[in-house]
Coordinates of C-alpha atoms and ligand atoms in Angstrom, one line a residue:
X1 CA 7.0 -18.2 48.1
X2 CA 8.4 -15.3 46.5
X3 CA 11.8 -16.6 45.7
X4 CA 11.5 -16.8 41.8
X5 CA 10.9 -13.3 39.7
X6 CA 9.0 -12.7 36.9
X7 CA 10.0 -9.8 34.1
X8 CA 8.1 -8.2 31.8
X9 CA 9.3 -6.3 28.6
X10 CA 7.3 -4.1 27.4
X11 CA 8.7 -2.2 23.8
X12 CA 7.6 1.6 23.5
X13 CA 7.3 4.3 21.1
X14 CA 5.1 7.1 21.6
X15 CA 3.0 5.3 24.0
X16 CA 2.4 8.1 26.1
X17 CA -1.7 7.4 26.2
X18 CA -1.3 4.2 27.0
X19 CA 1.9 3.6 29.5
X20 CA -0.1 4.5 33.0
X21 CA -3.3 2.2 32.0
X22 CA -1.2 -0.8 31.2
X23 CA 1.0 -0.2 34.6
X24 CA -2.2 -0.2 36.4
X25 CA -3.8 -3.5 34.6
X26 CA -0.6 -5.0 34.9
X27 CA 0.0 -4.7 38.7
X28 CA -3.6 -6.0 39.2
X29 CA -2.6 -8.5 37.3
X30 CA 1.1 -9.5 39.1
X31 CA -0.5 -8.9 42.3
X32 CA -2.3 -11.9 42.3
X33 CA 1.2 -14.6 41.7
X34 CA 3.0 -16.3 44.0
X35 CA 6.6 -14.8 42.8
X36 CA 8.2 -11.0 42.9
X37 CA 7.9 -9.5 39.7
X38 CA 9.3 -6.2 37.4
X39 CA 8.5 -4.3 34.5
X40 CA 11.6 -3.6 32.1
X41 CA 10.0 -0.7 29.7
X42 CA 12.3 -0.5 26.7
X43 CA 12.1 3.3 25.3
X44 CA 12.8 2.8 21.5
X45 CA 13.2 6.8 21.0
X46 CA 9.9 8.0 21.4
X47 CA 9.5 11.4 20.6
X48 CA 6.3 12.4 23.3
X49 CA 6.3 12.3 26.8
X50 CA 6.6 8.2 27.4
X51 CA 9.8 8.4 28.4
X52 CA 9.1 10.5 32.0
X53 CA 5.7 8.7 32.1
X54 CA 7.8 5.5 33.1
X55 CA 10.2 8.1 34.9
X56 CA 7.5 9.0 37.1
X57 CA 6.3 5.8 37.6
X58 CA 9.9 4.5 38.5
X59 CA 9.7 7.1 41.6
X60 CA 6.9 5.1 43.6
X61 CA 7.3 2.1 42.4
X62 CA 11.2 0.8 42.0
X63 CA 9.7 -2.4 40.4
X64 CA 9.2 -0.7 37.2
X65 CA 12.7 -0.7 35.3
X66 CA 13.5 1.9 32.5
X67 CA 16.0 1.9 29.3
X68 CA 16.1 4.5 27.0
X69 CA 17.3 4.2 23.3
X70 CA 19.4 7.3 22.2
X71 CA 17.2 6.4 18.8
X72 CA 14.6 4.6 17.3
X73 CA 16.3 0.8 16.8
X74 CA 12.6 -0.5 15.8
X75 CA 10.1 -3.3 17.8
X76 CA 12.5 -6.0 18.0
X77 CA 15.8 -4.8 18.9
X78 CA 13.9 -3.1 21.7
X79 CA 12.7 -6.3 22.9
X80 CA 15.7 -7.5 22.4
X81 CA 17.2 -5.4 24.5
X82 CA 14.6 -5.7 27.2
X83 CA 15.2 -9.5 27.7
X84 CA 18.9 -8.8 27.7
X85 CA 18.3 -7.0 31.0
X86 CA 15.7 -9.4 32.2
X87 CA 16.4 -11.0 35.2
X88 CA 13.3 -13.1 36.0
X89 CA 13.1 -16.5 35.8
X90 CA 10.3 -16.1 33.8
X91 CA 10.1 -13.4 30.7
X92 CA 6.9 -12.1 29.3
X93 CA 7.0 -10.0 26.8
X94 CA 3.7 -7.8 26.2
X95 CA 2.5 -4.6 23.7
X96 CA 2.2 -1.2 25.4
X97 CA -0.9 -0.6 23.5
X98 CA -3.2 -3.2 25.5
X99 CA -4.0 -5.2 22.3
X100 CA -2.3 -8.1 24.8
X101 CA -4.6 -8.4 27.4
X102 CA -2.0 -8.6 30.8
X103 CA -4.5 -11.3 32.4
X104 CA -3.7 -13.1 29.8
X105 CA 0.0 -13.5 31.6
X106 CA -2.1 -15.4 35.2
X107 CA -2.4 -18.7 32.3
X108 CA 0.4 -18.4 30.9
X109 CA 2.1 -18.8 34.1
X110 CA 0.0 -21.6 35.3
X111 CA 1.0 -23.4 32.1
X112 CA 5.1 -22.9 33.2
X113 CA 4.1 -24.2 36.4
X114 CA 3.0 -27.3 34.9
X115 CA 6.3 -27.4 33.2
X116 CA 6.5 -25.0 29.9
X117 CA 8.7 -23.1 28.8
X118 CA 7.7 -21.3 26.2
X119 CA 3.9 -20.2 26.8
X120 CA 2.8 -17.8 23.6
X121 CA -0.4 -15.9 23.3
X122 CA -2.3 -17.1 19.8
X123 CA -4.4 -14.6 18.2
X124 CA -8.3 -15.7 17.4
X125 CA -9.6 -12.7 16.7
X126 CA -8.2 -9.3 16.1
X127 CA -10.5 -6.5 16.4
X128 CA -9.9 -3.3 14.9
X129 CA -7.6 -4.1 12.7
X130 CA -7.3 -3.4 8.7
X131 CA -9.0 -5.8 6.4
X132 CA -5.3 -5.4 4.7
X133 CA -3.6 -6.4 8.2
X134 CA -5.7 -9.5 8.7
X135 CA -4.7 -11.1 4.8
X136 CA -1.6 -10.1 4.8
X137 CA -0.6 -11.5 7.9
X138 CA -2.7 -14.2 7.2
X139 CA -0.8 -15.2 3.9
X140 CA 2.6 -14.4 5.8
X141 CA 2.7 -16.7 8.1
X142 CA 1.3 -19.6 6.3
X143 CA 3.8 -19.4 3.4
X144 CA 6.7 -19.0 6.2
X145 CA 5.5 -21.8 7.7
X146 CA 5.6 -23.7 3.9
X147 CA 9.4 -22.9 3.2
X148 CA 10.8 -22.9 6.6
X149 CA 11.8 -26.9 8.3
X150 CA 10.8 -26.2 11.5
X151 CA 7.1 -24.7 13.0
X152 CA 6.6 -21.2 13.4
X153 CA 3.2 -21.2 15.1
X154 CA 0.4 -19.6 12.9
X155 CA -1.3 -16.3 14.0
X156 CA 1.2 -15.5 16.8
X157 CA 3.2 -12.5 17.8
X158 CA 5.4 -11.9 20.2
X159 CA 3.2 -11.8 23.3
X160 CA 4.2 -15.0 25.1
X161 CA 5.9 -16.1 28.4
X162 CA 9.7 -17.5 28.3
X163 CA 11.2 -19.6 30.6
X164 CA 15.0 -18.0 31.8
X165 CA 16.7 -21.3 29.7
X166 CA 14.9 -19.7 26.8
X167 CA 15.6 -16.0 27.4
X168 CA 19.2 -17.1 27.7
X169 CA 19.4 -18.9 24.5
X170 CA 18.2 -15.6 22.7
X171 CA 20.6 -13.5 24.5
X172 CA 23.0 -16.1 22.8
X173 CA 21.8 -15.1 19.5
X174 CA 23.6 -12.4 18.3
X175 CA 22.2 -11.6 14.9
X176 CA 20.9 -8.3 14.1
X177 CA 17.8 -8.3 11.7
X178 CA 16.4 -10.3 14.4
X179 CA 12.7 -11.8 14.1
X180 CA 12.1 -13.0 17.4
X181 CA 9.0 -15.3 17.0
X182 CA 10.8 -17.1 14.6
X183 CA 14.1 -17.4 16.9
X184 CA 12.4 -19.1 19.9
X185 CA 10.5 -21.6 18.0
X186 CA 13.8 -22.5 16.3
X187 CA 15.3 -23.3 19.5
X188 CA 12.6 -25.7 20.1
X189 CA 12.0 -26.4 24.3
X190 CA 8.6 -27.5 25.6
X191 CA 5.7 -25.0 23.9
X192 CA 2.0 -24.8 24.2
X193 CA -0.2 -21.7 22.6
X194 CA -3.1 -20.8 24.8
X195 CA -6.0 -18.8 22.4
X196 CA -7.0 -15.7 23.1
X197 CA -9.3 -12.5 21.3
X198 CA -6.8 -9.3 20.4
X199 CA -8.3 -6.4 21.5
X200 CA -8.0 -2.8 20.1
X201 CA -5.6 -0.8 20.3
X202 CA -6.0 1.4 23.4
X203 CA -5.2 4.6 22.3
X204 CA -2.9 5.8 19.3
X205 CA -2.0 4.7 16.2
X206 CA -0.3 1.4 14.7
X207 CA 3.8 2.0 14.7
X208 CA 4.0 -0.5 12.3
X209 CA 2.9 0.8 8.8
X210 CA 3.1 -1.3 5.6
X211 CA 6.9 -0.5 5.2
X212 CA 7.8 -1.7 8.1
X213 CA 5.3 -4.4 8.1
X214 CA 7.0 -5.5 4.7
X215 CA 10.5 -5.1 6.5
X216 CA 9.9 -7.4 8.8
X217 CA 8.8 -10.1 7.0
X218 CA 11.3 -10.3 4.6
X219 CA 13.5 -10.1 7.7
X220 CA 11.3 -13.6 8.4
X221 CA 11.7 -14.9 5.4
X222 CA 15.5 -14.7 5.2
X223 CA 16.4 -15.5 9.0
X224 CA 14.4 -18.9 8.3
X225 CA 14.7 -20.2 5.2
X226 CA 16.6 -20.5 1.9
X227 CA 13.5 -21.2 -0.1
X228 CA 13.7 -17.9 -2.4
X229 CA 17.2 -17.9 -3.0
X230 CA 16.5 -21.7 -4.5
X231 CA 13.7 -20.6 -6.0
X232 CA 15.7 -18.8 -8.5
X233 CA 17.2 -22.1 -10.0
X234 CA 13.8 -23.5 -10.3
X235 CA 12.6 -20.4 -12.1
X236 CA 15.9 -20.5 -14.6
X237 CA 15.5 -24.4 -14.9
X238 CA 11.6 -23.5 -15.7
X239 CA 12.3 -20.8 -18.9
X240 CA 15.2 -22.5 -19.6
X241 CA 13.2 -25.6 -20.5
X242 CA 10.4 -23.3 -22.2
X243 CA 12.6 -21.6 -24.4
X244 CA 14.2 -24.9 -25.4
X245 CA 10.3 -26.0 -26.1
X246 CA 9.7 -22.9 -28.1
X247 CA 13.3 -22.8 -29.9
X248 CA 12.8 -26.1 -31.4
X249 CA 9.2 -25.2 -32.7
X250 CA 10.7 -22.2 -34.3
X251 CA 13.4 -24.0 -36.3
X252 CA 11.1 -26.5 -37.2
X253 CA 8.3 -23.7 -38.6
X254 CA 11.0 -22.2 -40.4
X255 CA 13.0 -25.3 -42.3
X256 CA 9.7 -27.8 -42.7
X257 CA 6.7 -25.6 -43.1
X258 CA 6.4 -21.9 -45.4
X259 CA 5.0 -20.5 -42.0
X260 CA 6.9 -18.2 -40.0
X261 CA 6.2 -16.2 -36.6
X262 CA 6.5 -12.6 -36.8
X263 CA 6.2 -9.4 -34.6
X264 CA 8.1 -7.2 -32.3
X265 CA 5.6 -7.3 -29.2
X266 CA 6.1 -10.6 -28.7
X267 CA 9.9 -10.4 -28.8
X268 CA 9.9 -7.3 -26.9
X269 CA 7.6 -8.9 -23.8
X270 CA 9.5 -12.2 -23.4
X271 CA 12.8 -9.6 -22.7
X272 CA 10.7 -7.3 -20.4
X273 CA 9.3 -10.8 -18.7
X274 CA 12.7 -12.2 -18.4
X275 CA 14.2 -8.9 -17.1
X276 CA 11.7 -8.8 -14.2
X277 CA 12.9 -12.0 -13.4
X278 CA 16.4 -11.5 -13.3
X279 CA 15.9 -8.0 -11.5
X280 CA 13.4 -10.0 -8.8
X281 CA 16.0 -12.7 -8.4
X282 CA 18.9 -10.3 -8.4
X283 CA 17.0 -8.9 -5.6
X284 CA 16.5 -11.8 -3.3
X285 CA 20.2 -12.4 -3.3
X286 CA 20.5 -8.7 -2.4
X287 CA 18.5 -9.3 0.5
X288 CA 20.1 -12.2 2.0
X289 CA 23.8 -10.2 0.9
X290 CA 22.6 -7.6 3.1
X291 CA 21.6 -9.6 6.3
X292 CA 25.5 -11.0 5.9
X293 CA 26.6 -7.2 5.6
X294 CA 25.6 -6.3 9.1
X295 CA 26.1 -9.1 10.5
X296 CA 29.9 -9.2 9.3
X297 CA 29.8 -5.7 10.5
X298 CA 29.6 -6.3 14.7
X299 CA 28.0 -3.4 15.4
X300 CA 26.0 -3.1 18.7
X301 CA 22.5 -4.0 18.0
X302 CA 21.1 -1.1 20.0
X303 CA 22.8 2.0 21.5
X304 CA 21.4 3.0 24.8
X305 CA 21.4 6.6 26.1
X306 CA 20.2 5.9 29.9
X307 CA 19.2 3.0 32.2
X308 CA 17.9 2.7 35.5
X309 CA 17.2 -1.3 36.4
X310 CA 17.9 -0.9 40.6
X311 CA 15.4 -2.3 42.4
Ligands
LIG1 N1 7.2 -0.4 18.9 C1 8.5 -0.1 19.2 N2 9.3 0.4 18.2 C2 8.8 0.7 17.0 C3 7.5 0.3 16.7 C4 6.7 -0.2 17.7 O1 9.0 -0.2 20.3 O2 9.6 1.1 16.1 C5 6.3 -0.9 20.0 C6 5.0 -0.2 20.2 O3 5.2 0.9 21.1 C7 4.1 -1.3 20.8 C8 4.7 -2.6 20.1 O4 6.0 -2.2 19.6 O5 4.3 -1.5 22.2 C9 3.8 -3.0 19.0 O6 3.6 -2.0 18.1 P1 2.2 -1.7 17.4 O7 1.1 -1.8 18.4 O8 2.2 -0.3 16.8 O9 2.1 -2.8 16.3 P2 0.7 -3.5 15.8 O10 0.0 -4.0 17.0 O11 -0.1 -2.4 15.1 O12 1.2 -4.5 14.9
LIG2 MG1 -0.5 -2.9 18.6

């Protein structure tokens, strides 16, 4: 029964250590389902050798689909892009670096056989990572999961299985600071995490440094939820009602009493306090102001220099 397809995309940037090992666990691993299957590699401008890696690949083995980036677009957009050109009826998408074990993907597809569609990989451990990593992440995606309406699951990236229904929704969504985790549980359909260890990182280093770690979850934060813009009306309604507090203690110091309050540093830090509040809020608007800049703009979301996807 081979008449239903299975794709998986599979993001990469400077890979190059790591692309032959994962082809290698991966076909072990596809050989064993009942359906055909490909690999879409999505080349997010590396700048080493990955790109002819999956080149080379691509010559014995015309399951294994390429796209090249003509620049670095970052993580998502490259998965975006990969799912685009998906085809399966099924859609896994997987890390190059083998911290998503690919035998992982034999239960997830036993769990769409029993009639999931969205199968997602949830992390129990993570081994190797930064104390820093763990917290942060941690914190993240418990406080998205506070000021958003619908559930994001906790402790889960992007290595999952899609059914084709959901891989067409997202191909439907067409904005451009795009957090994709986020974006499929929002469309809801039949969901189930299955728990597994995260393993090391093969070879290499993290491509996701604190910047762009900080990037993408304010790119979180602002696809899903209002919650900071409204928290700048509870932080005004909060000084406001303060400063009312402390005005009338003042005026009543100075016309009933002979004591008065005096001194500059205290004048001086309720302006610096208020200042970072205004500059923090003025921020947050700037942040969602932004997301509506490029989205008003239409531009592409990636620009590809090359694809081959024949079979
Ligand atoms: N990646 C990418 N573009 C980027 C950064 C990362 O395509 O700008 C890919 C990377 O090659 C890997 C996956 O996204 O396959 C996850 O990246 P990484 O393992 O560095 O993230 P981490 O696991 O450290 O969070
Ligand atoms: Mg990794």
């Amino acid at each position: 029964m081979k008449d239903k397809k299975l794709s998986v995309v599979i993001p990469i940037f400077n890979e190059e250590p790591n692309i032959e090992l994962l082809y290698q666990r991966l076909r072990q691993v596809l050989e064993n389902i009942a359906y055909s299957w490909d690999l879409i590699f999505v080349n997010d401008g590396s700048r080493d050798n990955s790109g002819n890696i999956v080149k080379q690949l691509r010559e014995k083995d015309k399951r294994v689909k390429y796209i090249e980036f003509a620049r670095n677009f970052g993580h998502q957009i490259a998965v975006t892009a990969g799912v685009n050109h998906a085809s399966g009826d099924m859609v896994v998408i997987i890390d190059a670096d083998l911290q998503d074990p690919p035998e992982l993907i034999l239960d997830m597809v036993q769990k769409w056989e029993e009639g999931y569609e969205v199968v997602y990989a949830k992390r129990k451990k993570r081994k190797g990572e930064t104390w820093f990593k763990l917290w942060t992440a941690r914190v993240f995606y418990r406080l998205l999961r506070k000021i958003t309406s619908f559930d994001i699951p906790l402790d889960t990236g992007d290595f999952r299985l899609m059914d084709k229904k959901v891989a067409d929704n997202l191909r439907n969504m067409p904005e451009r600071s795009r957090f994709i985790r986020g974006m499929v549980a929002w469309s809801g359909f039949r969901t189930i995490g299955i728990e597994y260890e995260r393993d090391e990182r093969h070879a290499g280093e993290t491509k996701y440094p604190f910047k762009k770690m900080l990037r993408f979850a304010i790119d979180g934060i602002t696809s899903f939820s209002y919650f900071p813009l409204q928290l700048a009306s509870y932080l005004g309604i909060f000084f406001s009602v303060i400063s009312f507090i402390a005005i009338t203690v003042v005026l009543y110091l100075h016309f009933f009493t002979n004591k008065t309050i005096h001194g500059w540093t205290s004048t001086i830090l309720a302006v610096l306090f208020i200042g970072g509040i205004q500059l923090f809020t003025l921020g947050i608007i700037g942040e969602y102001l932004a997301r509506i800049g490029t989205d008003v703009k239409q531009r592409p979301i990636y620009v590809i220099r090359e694809k081959e996807l024949d079979d």
